[in-house]
C-alpha positions as protocol buffer text, in pm:
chain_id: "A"
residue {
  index: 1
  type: UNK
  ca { x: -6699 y: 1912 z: 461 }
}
residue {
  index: 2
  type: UNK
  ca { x: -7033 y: 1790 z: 360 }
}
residue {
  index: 3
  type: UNK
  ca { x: -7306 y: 1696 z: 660 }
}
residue {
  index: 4
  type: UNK
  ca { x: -7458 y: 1346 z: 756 }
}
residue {
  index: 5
  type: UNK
  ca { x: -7751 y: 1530 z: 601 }
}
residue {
  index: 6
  type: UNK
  ca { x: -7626 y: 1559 z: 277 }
}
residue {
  index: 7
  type: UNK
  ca { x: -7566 y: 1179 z: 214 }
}
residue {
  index: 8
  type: UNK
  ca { x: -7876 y: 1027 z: 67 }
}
residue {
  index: 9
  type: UNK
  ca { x: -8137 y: 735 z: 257 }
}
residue {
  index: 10
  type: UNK
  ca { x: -7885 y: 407 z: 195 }
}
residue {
  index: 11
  type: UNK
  ca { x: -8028 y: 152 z: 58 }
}
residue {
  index: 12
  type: UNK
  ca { x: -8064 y: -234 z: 164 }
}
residue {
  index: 13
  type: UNK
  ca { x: -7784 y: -331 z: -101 }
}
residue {
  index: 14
  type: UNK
  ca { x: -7575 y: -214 z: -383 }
}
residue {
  index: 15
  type: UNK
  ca { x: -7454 y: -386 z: -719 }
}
residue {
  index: 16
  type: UNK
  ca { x: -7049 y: -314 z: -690 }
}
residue {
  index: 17
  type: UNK
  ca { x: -7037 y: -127 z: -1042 }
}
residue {
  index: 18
  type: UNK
  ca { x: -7320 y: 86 z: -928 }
}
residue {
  index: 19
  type: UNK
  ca { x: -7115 y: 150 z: -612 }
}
residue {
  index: 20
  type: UNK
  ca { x: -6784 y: 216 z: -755 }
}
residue {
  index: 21
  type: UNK
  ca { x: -6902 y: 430 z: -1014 }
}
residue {
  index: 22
  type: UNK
  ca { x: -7122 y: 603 z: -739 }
}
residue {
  index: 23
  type: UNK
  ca { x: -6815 y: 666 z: -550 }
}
residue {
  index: 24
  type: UNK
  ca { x: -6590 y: 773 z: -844 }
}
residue {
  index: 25
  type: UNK
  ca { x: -6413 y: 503 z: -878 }
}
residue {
  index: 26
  type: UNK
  ca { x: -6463 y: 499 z: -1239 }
}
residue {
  index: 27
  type: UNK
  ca { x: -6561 y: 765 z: -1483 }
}
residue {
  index: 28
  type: UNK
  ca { x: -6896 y: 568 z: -1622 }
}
residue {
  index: 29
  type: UNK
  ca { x: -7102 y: 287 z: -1492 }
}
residue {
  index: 30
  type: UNK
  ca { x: -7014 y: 91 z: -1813 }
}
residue {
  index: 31
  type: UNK
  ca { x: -6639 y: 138 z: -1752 }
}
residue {
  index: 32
  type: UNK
  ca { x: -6712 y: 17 z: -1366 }
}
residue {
  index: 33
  type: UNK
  ca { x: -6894 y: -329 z: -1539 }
}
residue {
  index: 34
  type: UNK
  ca { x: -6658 y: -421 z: -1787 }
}
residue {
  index: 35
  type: UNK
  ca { x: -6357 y: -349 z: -1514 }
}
residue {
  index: 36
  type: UNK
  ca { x: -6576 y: -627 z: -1287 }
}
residue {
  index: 37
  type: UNK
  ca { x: -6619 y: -881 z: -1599 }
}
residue {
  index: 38
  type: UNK
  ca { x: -6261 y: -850 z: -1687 }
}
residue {
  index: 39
  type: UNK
  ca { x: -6154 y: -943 z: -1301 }
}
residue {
  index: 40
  type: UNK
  ca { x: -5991 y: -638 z: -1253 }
}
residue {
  index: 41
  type: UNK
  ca { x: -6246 y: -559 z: -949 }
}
residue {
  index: 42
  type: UNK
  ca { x: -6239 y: -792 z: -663 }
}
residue {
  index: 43
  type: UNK
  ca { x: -6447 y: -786 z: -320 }
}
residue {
  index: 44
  type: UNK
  ca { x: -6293 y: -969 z: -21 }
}
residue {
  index: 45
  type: UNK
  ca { x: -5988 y: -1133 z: -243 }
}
residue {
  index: 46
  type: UNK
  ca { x: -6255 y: -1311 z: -506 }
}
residue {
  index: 47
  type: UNK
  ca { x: -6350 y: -1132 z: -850 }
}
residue {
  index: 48
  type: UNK
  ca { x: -6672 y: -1022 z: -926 }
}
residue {
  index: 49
  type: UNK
  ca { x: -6942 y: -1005 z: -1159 }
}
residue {
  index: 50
  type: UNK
  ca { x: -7101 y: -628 z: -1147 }
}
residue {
  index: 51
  type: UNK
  ca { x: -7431 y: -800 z: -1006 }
}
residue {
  index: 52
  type: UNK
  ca { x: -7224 y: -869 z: -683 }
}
residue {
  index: 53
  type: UNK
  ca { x: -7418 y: -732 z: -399 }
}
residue {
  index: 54
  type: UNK
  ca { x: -7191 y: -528 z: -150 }
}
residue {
  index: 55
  type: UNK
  ca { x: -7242 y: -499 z: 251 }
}
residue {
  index: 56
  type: UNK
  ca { x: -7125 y: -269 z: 521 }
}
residue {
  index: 57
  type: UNK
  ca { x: -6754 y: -342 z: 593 }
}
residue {
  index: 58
  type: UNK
  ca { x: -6658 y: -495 z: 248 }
}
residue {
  index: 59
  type: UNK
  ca { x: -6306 y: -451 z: 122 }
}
residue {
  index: 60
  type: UNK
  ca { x: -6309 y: -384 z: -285 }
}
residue {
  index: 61
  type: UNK
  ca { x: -5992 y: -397 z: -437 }
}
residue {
  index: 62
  type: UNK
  ca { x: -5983 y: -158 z: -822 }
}
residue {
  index: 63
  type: UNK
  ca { x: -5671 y: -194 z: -1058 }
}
residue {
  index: 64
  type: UNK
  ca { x: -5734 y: 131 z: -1295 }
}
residue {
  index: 65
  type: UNK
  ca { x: -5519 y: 252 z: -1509 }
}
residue {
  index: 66
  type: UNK
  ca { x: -5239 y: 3 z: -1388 }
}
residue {
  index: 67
  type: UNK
  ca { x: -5320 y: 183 z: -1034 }
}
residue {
  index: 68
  type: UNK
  ca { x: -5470 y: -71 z: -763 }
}
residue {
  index: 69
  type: UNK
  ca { x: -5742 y: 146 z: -520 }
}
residue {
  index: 70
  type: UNK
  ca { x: -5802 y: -25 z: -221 }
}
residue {
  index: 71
  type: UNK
  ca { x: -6106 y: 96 z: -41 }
}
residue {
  index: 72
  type: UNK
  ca { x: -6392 y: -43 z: 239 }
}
residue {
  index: 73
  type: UNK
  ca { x: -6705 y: 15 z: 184 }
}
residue {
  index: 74
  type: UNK
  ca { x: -6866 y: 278 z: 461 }
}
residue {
  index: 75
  type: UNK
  ca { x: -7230 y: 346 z: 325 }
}
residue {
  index: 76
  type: UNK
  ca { x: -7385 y: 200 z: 45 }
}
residue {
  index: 77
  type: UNK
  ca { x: -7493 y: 370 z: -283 }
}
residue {
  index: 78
  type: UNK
  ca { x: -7662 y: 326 z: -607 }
}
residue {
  index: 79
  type: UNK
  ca { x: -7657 y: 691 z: -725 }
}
residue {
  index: 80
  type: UNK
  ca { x: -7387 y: 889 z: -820 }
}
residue {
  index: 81
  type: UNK
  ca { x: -7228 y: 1180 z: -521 }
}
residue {
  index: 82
  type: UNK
  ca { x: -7029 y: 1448 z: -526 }
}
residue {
  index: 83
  type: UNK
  ca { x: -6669 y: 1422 z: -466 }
}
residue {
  index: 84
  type: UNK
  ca { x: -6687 y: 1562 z: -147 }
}
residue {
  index: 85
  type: UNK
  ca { x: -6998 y: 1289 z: -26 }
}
residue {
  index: 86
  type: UNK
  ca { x: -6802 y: 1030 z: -204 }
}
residue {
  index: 87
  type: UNK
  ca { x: -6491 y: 1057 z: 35 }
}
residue {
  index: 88
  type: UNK
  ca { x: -6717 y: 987 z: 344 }
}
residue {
  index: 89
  type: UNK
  ca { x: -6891 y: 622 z: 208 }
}
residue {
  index: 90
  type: UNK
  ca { x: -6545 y: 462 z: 206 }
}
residue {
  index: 91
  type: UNK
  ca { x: -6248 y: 457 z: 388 }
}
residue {
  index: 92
  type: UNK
  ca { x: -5956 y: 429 z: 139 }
}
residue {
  index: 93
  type: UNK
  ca { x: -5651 y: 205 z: 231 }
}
residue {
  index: 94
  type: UNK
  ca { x: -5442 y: 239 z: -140 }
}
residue {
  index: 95
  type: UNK
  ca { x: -5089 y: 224 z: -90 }
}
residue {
  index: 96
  type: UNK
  ca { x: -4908 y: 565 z: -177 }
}
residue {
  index: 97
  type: UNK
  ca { x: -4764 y: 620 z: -501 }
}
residue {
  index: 98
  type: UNK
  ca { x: -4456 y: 553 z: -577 }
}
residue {
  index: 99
  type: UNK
  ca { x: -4198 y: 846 z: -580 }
}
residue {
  index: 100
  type: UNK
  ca { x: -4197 y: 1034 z: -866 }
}
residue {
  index: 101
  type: UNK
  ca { x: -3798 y: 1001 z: -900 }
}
residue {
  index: 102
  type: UNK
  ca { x: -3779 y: 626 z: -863 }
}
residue {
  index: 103
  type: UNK
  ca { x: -4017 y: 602 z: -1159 }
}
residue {
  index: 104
  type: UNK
  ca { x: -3836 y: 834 z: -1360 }
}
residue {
  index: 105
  type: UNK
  ca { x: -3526 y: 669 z: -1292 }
}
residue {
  index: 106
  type: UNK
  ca { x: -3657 y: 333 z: -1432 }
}
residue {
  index: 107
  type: UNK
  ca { x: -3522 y: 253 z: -1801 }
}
residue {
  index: 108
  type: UNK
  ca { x: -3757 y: 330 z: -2057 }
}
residue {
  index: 109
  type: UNK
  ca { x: -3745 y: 203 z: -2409 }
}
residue {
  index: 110
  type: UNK
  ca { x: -3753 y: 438 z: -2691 }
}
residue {
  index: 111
  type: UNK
  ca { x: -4090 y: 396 z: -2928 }
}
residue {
  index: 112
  type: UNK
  ca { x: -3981 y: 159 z: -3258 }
}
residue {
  index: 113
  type: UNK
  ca { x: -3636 y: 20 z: -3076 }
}
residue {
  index: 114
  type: UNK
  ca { x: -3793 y: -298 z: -3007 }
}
residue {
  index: 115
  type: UNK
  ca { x: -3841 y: -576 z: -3237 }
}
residue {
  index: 116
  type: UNK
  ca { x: -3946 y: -497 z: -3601 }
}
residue {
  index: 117
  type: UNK
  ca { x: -4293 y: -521 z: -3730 }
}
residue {
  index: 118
  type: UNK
  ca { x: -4354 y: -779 z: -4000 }
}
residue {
  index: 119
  type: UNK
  ca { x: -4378 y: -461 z: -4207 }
}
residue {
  index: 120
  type: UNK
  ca { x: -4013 y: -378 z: -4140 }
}
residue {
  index: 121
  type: UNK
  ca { x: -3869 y: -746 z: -4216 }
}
residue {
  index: 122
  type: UNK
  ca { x: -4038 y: -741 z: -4543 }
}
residue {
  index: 123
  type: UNK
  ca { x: -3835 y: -382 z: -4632 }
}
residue {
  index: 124
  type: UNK
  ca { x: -3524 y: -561 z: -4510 }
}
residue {
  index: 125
  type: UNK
  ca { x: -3581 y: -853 z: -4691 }
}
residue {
  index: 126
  type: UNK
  ca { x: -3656 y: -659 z: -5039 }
}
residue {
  index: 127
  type: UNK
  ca { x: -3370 y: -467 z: -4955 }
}
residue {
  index: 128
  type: UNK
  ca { x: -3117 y: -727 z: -4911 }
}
residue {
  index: 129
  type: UNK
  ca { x: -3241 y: -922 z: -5226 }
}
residue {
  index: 130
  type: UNK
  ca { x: -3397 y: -1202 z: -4981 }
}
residue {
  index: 131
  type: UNK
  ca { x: -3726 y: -1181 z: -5163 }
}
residue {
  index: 132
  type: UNK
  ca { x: -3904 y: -1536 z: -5195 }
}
């Protein structure tokens, strides 16, 4: 496990896509910003804007990838750490997952059952002599 030492000098504040992203979060910065102006990142129970500035003690709640992360912030950052630095600037309160044999118990719908495209009607409709 990574030092005190190896974290960097924290800084008075931190923009919350900055810090997600710094924290790995999300992949890019970009992906971090348009997660924030699409409300899917909220600090303290209110969405964001990526401007936000973050404090010690804040509680960030991430949906990604249909996944919510719940984390509190620990140490603030504006540059991006290594996994390993990353795990000691928050403290991570996500719910597990769920088991892996509920899920796969859960109906799934075959690809193309569902309703059919416009494309589809029109073949019925030629086919049937319903043509207008």
């Amino acid at each position: 496990m990574a030092s005190a030492s190896a974290l960097p000098n924290e800084p008075a504040q931190a923009r919350v896509d900055s810090w997600v992203w710094a924290v790995r979060l999300f992949k890019t910065r970009s992906d971090a910003a348009a997660a924030c102006r699409s409300g899917h990142v909220r600090v303290n129970g209110v969405a964001v804007k990526p401007a936000h500035s973050l404090k010690h003690g804040d509680e960030i709640r991430v949906r990604v990838n249909g996944v919510e992360r719940i984390v509190i912030v620990e140490r603030l950052l504006t540059k991006r750490v290594g996994a390993a630095v990353a795990v000691q600037c928050l403290i991570d309160k996500s719910p597990p997952p769920p088991d892996p044999q509920l899920v796969a118990a859960q109906p799934r719908r075959d690809r193309g059952s569902g309703r059919p495209t416009k494309r589809e009607r029109r073949e019925t409709d030629r086919l049937l002599g319903r043509e207008d």
